[in-house]
Each structure stands twice: as structure tokens, then as C-alpha cells.
Coordinates of C-alpha atoms and ligand atoms in Angstrom, one line a residue:
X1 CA 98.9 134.3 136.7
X2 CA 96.9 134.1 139.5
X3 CA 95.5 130.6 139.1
X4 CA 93.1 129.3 141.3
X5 CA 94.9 126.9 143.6
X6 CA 93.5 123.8 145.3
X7 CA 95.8 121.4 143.7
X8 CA 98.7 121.5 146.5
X9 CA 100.9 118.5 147.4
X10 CA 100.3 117.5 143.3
X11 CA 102.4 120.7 142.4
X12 CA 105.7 119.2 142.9
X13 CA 105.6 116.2 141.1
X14 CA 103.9 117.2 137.9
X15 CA 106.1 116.9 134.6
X16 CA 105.3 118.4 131.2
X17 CA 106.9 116.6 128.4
X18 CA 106.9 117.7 124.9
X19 CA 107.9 115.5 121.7
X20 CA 108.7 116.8 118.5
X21 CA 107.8 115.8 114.8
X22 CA 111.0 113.5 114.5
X23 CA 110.4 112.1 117.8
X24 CA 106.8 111.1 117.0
X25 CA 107.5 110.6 113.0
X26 CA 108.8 107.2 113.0
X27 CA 108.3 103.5 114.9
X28 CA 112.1 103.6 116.3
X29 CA 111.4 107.0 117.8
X30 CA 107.8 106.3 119.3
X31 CA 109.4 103.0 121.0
X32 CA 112.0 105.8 122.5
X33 CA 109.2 108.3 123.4
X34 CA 106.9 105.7 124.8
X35 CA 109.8 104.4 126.8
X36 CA 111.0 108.1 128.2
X37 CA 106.8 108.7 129.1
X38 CA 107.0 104.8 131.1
X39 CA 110.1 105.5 133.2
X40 CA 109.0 109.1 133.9
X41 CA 105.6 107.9 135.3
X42 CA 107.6 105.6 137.5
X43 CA 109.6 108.8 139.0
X44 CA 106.8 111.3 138.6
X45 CA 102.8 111.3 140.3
X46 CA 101.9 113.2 137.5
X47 CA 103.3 113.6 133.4
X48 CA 101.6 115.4 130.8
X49 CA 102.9 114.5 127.3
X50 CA 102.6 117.4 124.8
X51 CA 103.4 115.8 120.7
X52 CA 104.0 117.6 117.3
X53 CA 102.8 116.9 114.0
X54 CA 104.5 113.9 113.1
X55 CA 107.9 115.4 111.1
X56 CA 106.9 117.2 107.8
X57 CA 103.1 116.3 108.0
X58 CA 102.8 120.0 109.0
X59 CA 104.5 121.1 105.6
X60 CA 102.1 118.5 104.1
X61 CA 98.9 119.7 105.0
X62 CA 100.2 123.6 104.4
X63 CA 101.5 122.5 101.1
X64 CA 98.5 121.0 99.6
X65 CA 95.9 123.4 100.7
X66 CA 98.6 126.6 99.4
X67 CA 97.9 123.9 96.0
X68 CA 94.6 123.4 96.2
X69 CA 93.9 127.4 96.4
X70 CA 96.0 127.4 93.3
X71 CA 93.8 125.0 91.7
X72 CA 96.5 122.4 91.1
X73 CA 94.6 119.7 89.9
X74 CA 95.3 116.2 91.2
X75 CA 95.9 117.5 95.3
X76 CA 92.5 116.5 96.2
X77 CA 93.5 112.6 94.9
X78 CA 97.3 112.9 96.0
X79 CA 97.6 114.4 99.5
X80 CA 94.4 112.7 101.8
X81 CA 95.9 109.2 101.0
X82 CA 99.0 110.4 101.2
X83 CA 98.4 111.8 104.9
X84 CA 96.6 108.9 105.6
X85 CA 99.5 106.1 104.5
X86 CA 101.7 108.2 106.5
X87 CA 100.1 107.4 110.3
X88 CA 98.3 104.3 109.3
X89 CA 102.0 102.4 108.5
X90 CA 102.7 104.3 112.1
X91 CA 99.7 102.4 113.6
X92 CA 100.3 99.3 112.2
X93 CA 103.8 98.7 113.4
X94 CA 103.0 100.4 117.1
X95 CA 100.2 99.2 117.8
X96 CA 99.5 95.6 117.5
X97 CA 96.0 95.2 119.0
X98 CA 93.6 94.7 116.2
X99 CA 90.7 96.2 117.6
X100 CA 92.4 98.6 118.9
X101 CA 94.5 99.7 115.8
X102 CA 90.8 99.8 113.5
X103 CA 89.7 102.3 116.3
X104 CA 92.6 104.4 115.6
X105 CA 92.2 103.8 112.0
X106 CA 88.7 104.9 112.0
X107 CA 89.2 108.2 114.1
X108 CA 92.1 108.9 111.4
X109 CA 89.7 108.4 108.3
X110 CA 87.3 110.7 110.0
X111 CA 90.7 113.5 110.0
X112 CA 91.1 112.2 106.3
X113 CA 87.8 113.3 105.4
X114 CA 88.0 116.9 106.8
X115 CA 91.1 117.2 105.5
X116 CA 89.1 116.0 102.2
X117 CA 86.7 118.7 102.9
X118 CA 88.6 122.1 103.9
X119 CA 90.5 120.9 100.4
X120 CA 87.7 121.0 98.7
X121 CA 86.7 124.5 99.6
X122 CA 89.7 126.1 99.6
X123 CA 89.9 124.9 95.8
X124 CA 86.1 126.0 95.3
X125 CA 87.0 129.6 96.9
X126 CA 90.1 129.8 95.5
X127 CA 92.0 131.3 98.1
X128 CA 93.5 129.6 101.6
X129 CA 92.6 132.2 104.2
X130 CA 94.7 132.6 107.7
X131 CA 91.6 130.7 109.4
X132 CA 91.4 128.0 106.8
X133 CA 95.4 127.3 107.2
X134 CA 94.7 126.9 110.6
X135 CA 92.3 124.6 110.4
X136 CA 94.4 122.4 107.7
X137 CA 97.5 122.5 110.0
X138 CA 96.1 121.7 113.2
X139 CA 95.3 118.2 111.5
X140 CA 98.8 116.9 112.0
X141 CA 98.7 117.1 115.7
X142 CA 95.2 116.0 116.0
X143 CA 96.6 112.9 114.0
X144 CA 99.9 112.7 116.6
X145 CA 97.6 112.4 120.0
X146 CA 95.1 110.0 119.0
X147 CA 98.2 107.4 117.8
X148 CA 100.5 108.4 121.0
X149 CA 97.8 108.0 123.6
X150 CA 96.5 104.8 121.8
X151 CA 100.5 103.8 122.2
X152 CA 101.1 104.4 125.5
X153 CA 97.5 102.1 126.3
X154 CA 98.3 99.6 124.4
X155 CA 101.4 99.2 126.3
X156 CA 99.2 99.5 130.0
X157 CA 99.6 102.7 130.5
X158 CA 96.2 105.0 131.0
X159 CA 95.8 107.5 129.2
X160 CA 93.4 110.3 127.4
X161 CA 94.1 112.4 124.2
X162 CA 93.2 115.7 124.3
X163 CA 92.9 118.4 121.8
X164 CA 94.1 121.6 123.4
X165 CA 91.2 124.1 121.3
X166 CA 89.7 122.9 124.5
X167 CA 92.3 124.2 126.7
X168 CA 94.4 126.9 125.3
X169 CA 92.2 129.8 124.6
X170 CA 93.5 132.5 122.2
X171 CA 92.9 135.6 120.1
X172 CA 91.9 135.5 117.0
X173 CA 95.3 136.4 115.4
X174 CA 95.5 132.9 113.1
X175 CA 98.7 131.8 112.4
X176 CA 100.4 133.1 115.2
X177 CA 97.9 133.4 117.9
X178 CA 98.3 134.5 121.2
X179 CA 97.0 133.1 124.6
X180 CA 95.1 134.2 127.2
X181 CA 96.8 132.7 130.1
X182 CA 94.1 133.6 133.4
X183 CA 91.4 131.4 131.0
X184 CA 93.8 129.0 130.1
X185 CA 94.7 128.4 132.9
X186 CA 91.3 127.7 134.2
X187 CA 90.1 125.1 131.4
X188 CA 93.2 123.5 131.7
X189 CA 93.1 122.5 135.4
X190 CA 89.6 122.1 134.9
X191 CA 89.7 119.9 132.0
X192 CA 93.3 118.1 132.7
X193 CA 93.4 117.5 136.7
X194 CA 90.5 114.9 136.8
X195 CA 92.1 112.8 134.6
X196 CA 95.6 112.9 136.2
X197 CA 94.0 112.1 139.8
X198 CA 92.5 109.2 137.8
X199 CA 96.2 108.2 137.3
X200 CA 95.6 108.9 133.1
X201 CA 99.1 110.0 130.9
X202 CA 96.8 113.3 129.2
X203 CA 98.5 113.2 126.0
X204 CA 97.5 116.9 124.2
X205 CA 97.8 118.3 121.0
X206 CA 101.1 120.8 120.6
X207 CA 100.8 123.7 118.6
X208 CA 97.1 124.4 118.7
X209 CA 94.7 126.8 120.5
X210 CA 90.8 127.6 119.6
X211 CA 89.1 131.5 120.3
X212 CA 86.6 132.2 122.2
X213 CA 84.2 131.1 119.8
X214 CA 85.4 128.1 119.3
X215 CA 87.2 128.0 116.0
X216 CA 90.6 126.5 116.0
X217 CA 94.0 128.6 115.6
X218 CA 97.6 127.6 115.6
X219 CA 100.5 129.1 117.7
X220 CA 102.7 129.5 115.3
X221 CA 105.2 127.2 113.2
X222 CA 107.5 125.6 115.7
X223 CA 104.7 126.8 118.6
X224 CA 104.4 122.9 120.1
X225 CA 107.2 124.2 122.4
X226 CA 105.3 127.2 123.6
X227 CA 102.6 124.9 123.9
X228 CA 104.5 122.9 126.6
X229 CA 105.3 126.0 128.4
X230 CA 101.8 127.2 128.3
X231 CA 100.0 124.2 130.1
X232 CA 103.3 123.5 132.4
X233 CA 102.5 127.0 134.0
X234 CA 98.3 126.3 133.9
X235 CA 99.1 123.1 136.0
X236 CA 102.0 124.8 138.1
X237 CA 104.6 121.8 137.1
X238 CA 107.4 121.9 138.4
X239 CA 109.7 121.2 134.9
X240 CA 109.4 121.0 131.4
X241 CA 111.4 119.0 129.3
X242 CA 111.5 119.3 125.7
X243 CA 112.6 116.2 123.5
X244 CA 114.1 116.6 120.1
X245 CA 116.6 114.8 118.0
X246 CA 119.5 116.4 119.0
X247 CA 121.8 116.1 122.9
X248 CA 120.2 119.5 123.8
X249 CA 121.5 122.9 122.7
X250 CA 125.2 122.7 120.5
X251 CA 128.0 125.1 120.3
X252 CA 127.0 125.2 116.7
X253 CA 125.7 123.1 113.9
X254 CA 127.1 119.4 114.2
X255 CA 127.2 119.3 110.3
X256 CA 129.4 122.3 110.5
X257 CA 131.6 121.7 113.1
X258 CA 132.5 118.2 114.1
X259 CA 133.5 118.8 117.5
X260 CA 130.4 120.4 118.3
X261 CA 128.9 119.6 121.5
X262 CA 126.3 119.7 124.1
X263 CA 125.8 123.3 126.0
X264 CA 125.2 121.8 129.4
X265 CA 123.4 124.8 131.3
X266 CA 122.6 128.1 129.2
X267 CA 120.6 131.0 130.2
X268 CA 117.8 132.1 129.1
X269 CA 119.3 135.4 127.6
X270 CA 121.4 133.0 125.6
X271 CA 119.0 130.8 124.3
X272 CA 116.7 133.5 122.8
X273 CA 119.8 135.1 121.5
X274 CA 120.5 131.8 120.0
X275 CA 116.9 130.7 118.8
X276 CA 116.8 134.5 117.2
X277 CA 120.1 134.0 115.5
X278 CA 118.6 130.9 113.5
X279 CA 120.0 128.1 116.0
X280 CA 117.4 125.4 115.7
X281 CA 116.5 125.3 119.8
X282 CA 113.2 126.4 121.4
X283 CA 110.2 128.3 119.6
X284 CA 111.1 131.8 121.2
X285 CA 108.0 132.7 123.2
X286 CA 108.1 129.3 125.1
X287 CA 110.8 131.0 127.3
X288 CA 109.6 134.0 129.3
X289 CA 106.2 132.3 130.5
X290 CA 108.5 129.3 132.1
X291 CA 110.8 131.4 133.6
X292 CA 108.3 133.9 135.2
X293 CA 106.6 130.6 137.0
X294 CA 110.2 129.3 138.2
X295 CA 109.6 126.7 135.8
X296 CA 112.9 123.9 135.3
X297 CA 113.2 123.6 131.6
X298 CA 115.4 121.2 130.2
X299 CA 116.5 120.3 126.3
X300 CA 116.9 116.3 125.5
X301 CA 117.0 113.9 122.9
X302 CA 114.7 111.0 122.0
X303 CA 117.5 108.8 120.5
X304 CA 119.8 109.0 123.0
X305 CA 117.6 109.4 125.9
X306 CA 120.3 109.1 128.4
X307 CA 121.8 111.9 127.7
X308 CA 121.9 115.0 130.6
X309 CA 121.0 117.7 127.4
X310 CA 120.6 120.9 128.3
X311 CA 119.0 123.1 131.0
X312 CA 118.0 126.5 130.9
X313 CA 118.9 128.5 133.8
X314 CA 117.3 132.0 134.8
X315 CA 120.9 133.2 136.5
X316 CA 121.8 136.1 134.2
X317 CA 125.2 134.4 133.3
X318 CA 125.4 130.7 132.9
X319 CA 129.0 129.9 133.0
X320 CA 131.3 132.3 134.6
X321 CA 134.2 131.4 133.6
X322 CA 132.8 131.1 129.7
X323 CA 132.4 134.2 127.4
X324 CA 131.7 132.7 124.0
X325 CA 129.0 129.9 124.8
X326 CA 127.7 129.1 121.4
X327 CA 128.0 130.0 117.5
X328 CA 125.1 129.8 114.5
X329 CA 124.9 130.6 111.5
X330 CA 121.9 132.3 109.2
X331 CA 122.3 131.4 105.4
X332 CA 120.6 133.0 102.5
X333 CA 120.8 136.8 103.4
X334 CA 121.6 139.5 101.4
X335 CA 123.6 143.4 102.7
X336 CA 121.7 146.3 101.4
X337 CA 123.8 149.0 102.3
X338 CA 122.4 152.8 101.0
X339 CA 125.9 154.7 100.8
X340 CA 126.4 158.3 99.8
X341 CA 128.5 161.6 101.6
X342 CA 125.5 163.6 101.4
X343 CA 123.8 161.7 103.9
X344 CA 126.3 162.8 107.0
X345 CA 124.1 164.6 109.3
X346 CA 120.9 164.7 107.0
X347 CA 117.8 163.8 109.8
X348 CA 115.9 161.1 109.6
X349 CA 117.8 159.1 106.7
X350 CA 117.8 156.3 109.1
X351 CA 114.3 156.3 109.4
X352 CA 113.2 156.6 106.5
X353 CA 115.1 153.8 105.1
X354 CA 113.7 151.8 107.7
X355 CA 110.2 152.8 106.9
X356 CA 110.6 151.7 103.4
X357 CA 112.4 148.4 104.3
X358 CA 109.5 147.9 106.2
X359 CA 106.7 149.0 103.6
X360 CA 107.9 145.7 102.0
X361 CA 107.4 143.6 105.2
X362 CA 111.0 142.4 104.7
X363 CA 112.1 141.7 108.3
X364 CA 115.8 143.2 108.9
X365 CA 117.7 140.9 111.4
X366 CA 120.8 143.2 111.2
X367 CA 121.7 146.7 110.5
X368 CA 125.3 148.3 111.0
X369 CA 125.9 152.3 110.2
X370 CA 129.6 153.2 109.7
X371 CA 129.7 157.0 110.1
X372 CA 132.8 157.2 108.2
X373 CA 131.6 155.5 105.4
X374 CA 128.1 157.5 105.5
X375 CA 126.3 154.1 104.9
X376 CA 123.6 152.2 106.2
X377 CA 124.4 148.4 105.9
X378 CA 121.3 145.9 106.6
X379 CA 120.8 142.5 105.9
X380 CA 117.6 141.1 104.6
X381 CA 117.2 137.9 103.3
X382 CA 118.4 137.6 99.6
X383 CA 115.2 137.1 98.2
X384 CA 114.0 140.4 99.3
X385 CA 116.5 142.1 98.8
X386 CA 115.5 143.1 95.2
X387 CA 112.2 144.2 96.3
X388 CA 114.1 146.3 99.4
X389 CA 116.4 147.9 96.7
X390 CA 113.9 148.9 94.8
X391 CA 112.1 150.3 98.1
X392 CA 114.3 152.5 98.9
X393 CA 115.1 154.0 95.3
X394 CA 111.5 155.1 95.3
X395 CA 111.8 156.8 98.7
X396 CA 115.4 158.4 97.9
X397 CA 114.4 159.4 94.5
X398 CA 115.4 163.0 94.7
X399 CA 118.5 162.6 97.3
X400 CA 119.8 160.3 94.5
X401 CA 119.5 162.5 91.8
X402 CA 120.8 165.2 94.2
X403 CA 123.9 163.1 94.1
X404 CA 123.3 162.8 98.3
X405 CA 123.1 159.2 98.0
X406 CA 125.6 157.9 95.5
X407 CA 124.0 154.6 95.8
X408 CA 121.7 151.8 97.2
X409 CA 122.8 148.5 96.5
X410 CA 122.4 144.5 97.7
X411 CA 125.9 142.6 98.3
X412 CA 126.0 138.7 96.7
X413 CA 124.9 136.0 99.2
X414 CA 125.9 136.2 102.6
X415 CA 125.9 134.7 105.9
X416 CA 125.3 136.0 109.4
X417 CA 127.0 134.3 111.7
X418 CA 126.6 135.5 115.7
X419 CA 128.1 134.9 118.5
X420 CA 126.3 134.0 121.8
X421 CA 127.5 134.4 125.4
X422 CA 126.9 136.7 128.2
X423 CA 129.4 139.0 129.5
X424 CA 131.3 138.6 125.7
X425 CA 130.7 142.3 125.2
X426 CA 132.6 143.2 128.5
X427 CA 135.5 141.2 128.5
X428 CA 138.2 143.1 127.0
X429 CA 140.0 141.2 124.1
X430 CA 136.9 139.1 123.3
X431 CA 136.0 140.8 119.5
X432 CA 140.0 140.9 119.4
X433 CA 140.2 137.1 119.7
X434 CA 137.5 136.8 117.2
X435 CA 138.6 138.7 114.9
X436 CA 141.7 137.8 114.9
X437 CA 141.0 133.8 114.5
X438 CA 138.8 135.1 111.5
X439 CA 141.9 136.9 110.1
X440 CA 144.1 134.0 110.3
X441 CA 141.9 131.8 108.3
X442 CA 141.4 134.8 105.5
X443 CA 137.7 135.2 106.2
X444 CA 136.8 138.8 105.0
X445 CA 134.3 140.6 107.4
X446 CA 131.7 142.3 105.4
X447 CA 129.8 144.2 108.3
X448 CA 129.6 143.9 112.1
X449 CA 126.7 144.7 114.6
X450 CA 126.9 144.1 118.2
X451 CA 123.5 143.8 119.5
X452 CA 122.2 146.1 122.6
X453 CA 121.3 143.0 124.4
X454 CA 124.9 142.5 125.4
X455 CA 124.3 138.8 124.7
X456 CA 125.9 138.3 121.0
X457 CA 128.0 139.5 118.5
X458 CA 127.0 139.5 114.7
X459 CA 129.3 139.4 111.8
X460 CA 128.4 138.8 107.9
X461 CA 130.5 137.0 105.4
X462 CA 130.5 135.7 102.4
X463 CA 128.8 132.1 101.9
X464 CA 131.4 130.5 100.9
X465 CA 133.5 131.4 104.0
X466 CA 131.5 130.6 106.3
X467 CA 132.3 127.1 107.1
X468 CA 135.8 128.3 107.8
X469 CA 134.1 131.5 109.7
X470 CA 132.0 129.5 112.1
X471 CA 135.2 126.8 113.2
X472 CA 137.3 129.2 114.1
X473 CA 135.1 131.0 116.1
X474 CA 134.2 127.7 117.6
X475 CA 137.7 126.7 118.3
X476 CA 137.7 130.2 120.5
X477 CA 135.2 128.1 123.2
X478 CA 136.9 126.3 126.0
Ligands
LIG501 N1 103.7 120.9 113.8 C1 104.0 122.3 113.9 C2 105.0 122.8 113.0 O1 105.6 122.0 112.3 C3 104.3 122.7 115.3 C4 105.6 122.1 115.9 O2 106.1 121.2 115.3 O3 106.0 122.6 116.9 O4 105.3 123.9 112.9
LIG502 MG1 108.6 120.9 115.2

């Protein structure tokens, strides 16, 4: 990104470490988190912690200002103490210093009362704009430094917390804004290396960013990750190492399969397929900025600190001797399929179907055409999927009285389950194996699509099969 450099022998030895909302949501987690940060700064010269929204204070704060737009009465007495209780019981049981606990209690009234405030006039105006969301959400965060940094000095370790509106600077796209990396990269080693060479733990605010002017925006939901990857590659560390409440990356969903386990090195091509496919892994755009710097990324868990996780790799394949790495499973989705024998060889059927799935801003995750059938299958989830129907009867109005499209229609609840792994796609018998596990445990496939990526393969099924859809797949790894 051509940073300016200066910083040299420190390069090696920095470490970015990011906690999520469970890992900073409760007293038997922070004791874990402050414990990973004090044996990492025994191994590393320099760590900078990156923490979430302490887990569901983010839903909070989104929650009550979607209510207070609404003009739902008692919000503006309900959520601020509410918000409040939730850190201050944190506070009390981490940090036992008095003074220093009424400190931290006094900087979290003062986030009390703006939260008070941007309640008050979204409930006034009447309506919660992008900006003001932004705004609202980035409290949670600004709550989670000031307690984790007051943690970690309490216990002797130096440290600073630091919003990152004063590091991360970003377009003006709220809600999902996107970074300026050259800039950011400047503030941040500005504003971040003084207090390292001071020896300070910088402990900085996930999931936020500010524009040029100043005014704060979020990353997106999930964006602490990206966050991590962002100022890793401003300060040129040399790994990242995301903590969660999971051994890393599964094979699937522990409360779906019981044998699930840890994926012990993945590539990046998997783990996008993956955290597209609705596996609960890395926000998606925290991968390519790491692996352009030649960033070590690594996927651990606060309770059980000990264990290896996962790493990301950026070799194409991860395993060689592993096709099917990992299987997940997206719930609530719905197959539209538009079906009729007058739509063999009529241009631009496809498109326009697509154009009116998208005039409803219903985003399609999968879409199979079976030319014998003359149908276009997609899946949307199921509650669009009245809205998409009736989307495409408008646009196919006169092939449907025509009689060129017998019918548009949306299937009963469905599931998507995919299939990760590189190389799957080349190695002969692979979809034989698969579908031939599904067969033998009855599990009726209601459409396929294998994705150009070469990465997964994507079935539907019905809801209630896919418990016995994702095991057997799973009982396909090695
Ligand atoms: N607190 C934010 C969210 O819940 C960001 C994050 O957790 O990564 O979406
Ligand atoms: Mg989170």
C-alpha cells in the first residue's frame, strides 16, 4: 500500500489481536482475553488488541433506535439503563480498583447520555437514517475499549484505548463503509507507533471508521474482523489472530454434527467460500487485504485458549490429499423456479428474470437452469420470495398469458447446504460420492449448482432433511 516505512526491526514482532462480542461479553471470558493479551506480550515486542461490541449490545443499540424511529414509547426509559447495567456489572467484577472503576463508570455515563441523545432525535425526526445508525452502533465498541484497556491496567499492564474514527478513514457509504487504506495507513502509524515504543497494549475499537469529515461510520455488521486486518497491514504485523468462541473453523456446525471438528489449515479460497455459504467464520473482506501483505492469519478460541485453531494459508489448495474440507448449511431460503417450454431458446429470459429479482433487492445466493426442464431455479430467502414471485409475474406478464411460461412459482422452505474444498470439482467420483451418501439416507435433492469458483458445491433440500443431508456429507471427510 505503499506505507511510509521507518518502523524496521519492529515489523516482525508486532501482533494484532482481535476479540469478539462473546469473548468480551462476560467476566469468565475477559479473565481469558486478558490472560491470552499477558502471555502474548511476554512473546511479542509489540500486540495491538482490536475488541467487538460486547455480545448482543450491537443488536441493542440497533434495536432501540429502529424503536425509537417508530416512536415506541418507553425505549428512551428502557434501553440507556439497560446498556448501562450491562458494562457496569462488567466493571464491577473486572475491575476492582475503586477509583479506577468510577473513572470507567463516569466515561460510560457520558456514552449513556449520547446514546440518550441520538434516541431522542431519532424519535423527534422520526426516522433512523444510515448516519444516525452508525452513530448508535459504534457505541458498543466505544463501550468495549474503554473497559478492556482499563482491564488490562488494572492488572499492570500499559495500555491506551483508542477509537479507530481516528485511524481508519472511510467513505461515506454508512453501514458498510469502505477504507481508504494509503490514509489509513498513515494516521495509524502515526497515531498507534508512539504508544507501542512507549511499551502501551493500544486497545482500538473494532468495527468503526470516521470520513474525512470526521463523522463516524461502521464497517459493516461482523466488520470487527476486517478491522483487525485493516490496522495489521497499516502497522505491517506480521500475524493476526482472531479470537472467537469456537476451536477455529469446523467441518460443519457442532450442533449439527457431533463429530465436527477443527479445520486445522484452510485456504483462503475455502474460507470465503465458506464465510459466503453462511459458515459463521471471518467477516468476508477481512481476507484479501491480509493475504496481499503476506499477513499470518490464524482462527482461535477464548475459552479454550490452548487450542492450535485454525490458520489460513494463501497456497491455492490446503490439504492435498483432502477434497471435501468443510460443509454448512443456509436455513430459511426459498426455490423460485420460473418454468415453461416456451422459454427454450427465447433471449434474454435469463436476464430479465434476474433484473426483476433484483428490482426487489432480494439477493440470489444460488441459481441452477436445467435446459431440459426449460426452468430457471433460484433460491432467495423465503421471506422474499413472495415479493420475487410477484416480481417476475409483472415482468412475464404477456409470456404467461402466451402460455410461454407455464409458471413462476416458490418451493416450501429449504436449505442450502454447500460443500467446500478445493480441487472437489476435479476429482472424478467426488459429486458421485455425494450424491450417493445423500441417496442412501433418502434425502431428495431439490436443485444443484456448482459454483464457477471451483471451490464448492451447492445443493438444496428440504428443511427437514437437512440434518440427515449435512452428516452424511460430513461423514464423506477423512
Ligand atoms: N459489534 C459489531 C457487530 O455486532 C461488529 C462485530 O462484532 O464485529 O456487528
Ligand atoms: Mg461479532
Amino acid at each position: 500500500f505503499g506505507l511510509t516505512k521507518g518502523h524496521g526491526a519492529m515489523k516482525e514482532s508486532l501482533l494484532v489481536m482481535k476479540f469478539g462480542g462473546t469473548s468480551v461479553g462476560g467476566p469468565e471470558a475477559l479473565e481469558n482475553a486478558w490472560r491470552v493479551v499477558d502471555s502474548a506480550k511476554r512473546e511479542w515486542r509489540d500486540v495491538v488488541v482490536v475488541v467487538s461490541a460486547a455480545s448482543g449490545v450491537t443488536n441493542l443499540l440497533l434495536d432501540s433506535a429502529f424503536r425509537a424511529a417508530a416512536g415506541v414509547k418507553p425505549i428512551l426509559e428502557e434501553a440507556p439503563p439497560q446498556l448501562r447495567e450491562r458494562h457496569v456489572v462488567l466493571a464491577d467484577r473486572m475491575v476492582p480498583d475503586q477509583a479506577r472503576k468510577a473513572a470507567l463508570i463516569a466515561e460510560f455515563d457520558a456514552l449513556v447520555g449520547a446514546f440518550e441523545d441520538l434516541l431522542r432525535a431519532i424519535q423527534v425526526l422520526g426516522e433512523a437514517t444510515p448516519r444516525a445508525l452508525d452513530a448508535v452502533a459504534s457505541l458498543g465498541e466505544r463501550f468495549s475499549v474503554r473497559l478492556f484497556s482499563e482491564i488490562l491496567k488494572d492488572r499492570g499492564l500499559p495500555s491506551v484505548a483508542l477509537e479507530a474514527t481516528e485511524l481508519i478513514l472511510t467513505d461515506d457509504q454508512f453501514q458498510s463503509a469502505h477504507p481508504n487504506m494509503l490514509e489509513t495507513g498513515q494516521r495509524t502509524q502515526e497515531r498507534v507507533l508512539p504508544h507501542l515504543k512507549q511499551g502501551e497494549v493500544p486497545v482500538v475499537t473494532g468495527f468503526l471508521g470516521a470520513t474525512a469529515e470526521g463523522v463516524t461510520t461502521t464497517l459493516g455488521r461482523g466488520g470487527s474482523d476486517f478491522s483487525a486486518a485493516i490496522l495489521a497491514v497499516a502497522l505491517q504485523a506480521a500475524e493476526v489472530w482472531i479470537w472467537t468462541d469456537v476451536d477455529g473453523v469446523m467441518t460443519a456446525d457442532p450442533r449439527i454434527v457431533s463429530d465436527a471438528r477443527t479445520i486445522p489449515l484452510l485456504s483462503y479460497r475455502e474460507v470465503g467460500e465458506l464465510a459466503y455459504f453462511g459458515a459463521r467464520v471471518l467477516h468476508p473482506k477481512t481476507i484479501r487485504p491480509v493475504i496481499e501483505a503476506g499477513i499470518r492469519l490464524k482462527v482461535l478460541n477464548t475459552f479454550n485458549p490452548n487450542h492450535p485453531g485454525t490458520e489460513l494459508t494463501a497456497r491455492r489448495q490446503s490439504d492435498d490429499r483432502k477434497t471435501i474440507q468443510a460443509v454448512t448449511a443456509i436455513r430459511g431460503q426459498k426455490l423460485v423456479t420460473v418454468e415453461g417450454r416456451g422459454m427454450l431458446g427465447v433471449p434474454g429470459v435469463a436476464a430479465r428474470t434476474f433484473g426483476a429479482v433484483a428490482s426487489t433487492g432480494t439477493s440470489v445466493i444460488l441459481i441452477s437452469q436445467a435446459s431440459s426442464e426449460q426452468s430457471i431455479c433460484l433460491a432467495v430467502p423465503a421471506e422474499s420470495a413472495d415479493r420475487v414471485v410477484g416480481a417476475l409475474q409483472r415482468a412475464f406478464v404477456i409470456e404467461i398469458q402466451n402460455r410461454d411460461i407455464d409458471r413462476i412459482w416458490a418451493s416450501e422452505e429449504a436449505v442450502i447446504v454447500t460443500v467446500v474444498g478445493v480441487g472437489m470439482q476435479h476429482t472424478p467420483g467426488v459429486a458421485g460420492q455425494i450424491f450417493s451418501a445423500l441417496g442412501k439416507e433418502n434425502v431428495n435433492v431439490i436443485a444443484i449448482a456448482q459454483g464457477s469458483s471451483e471451490v464448492a458445491i451447492s445443493l438444496m433440500v428440504k428443511a427437514d432433511e437437512m440434518e440427515r443431508a449435512v452428516r452424511a456429507i460430513h461423514s464423506l471427510i477423512e
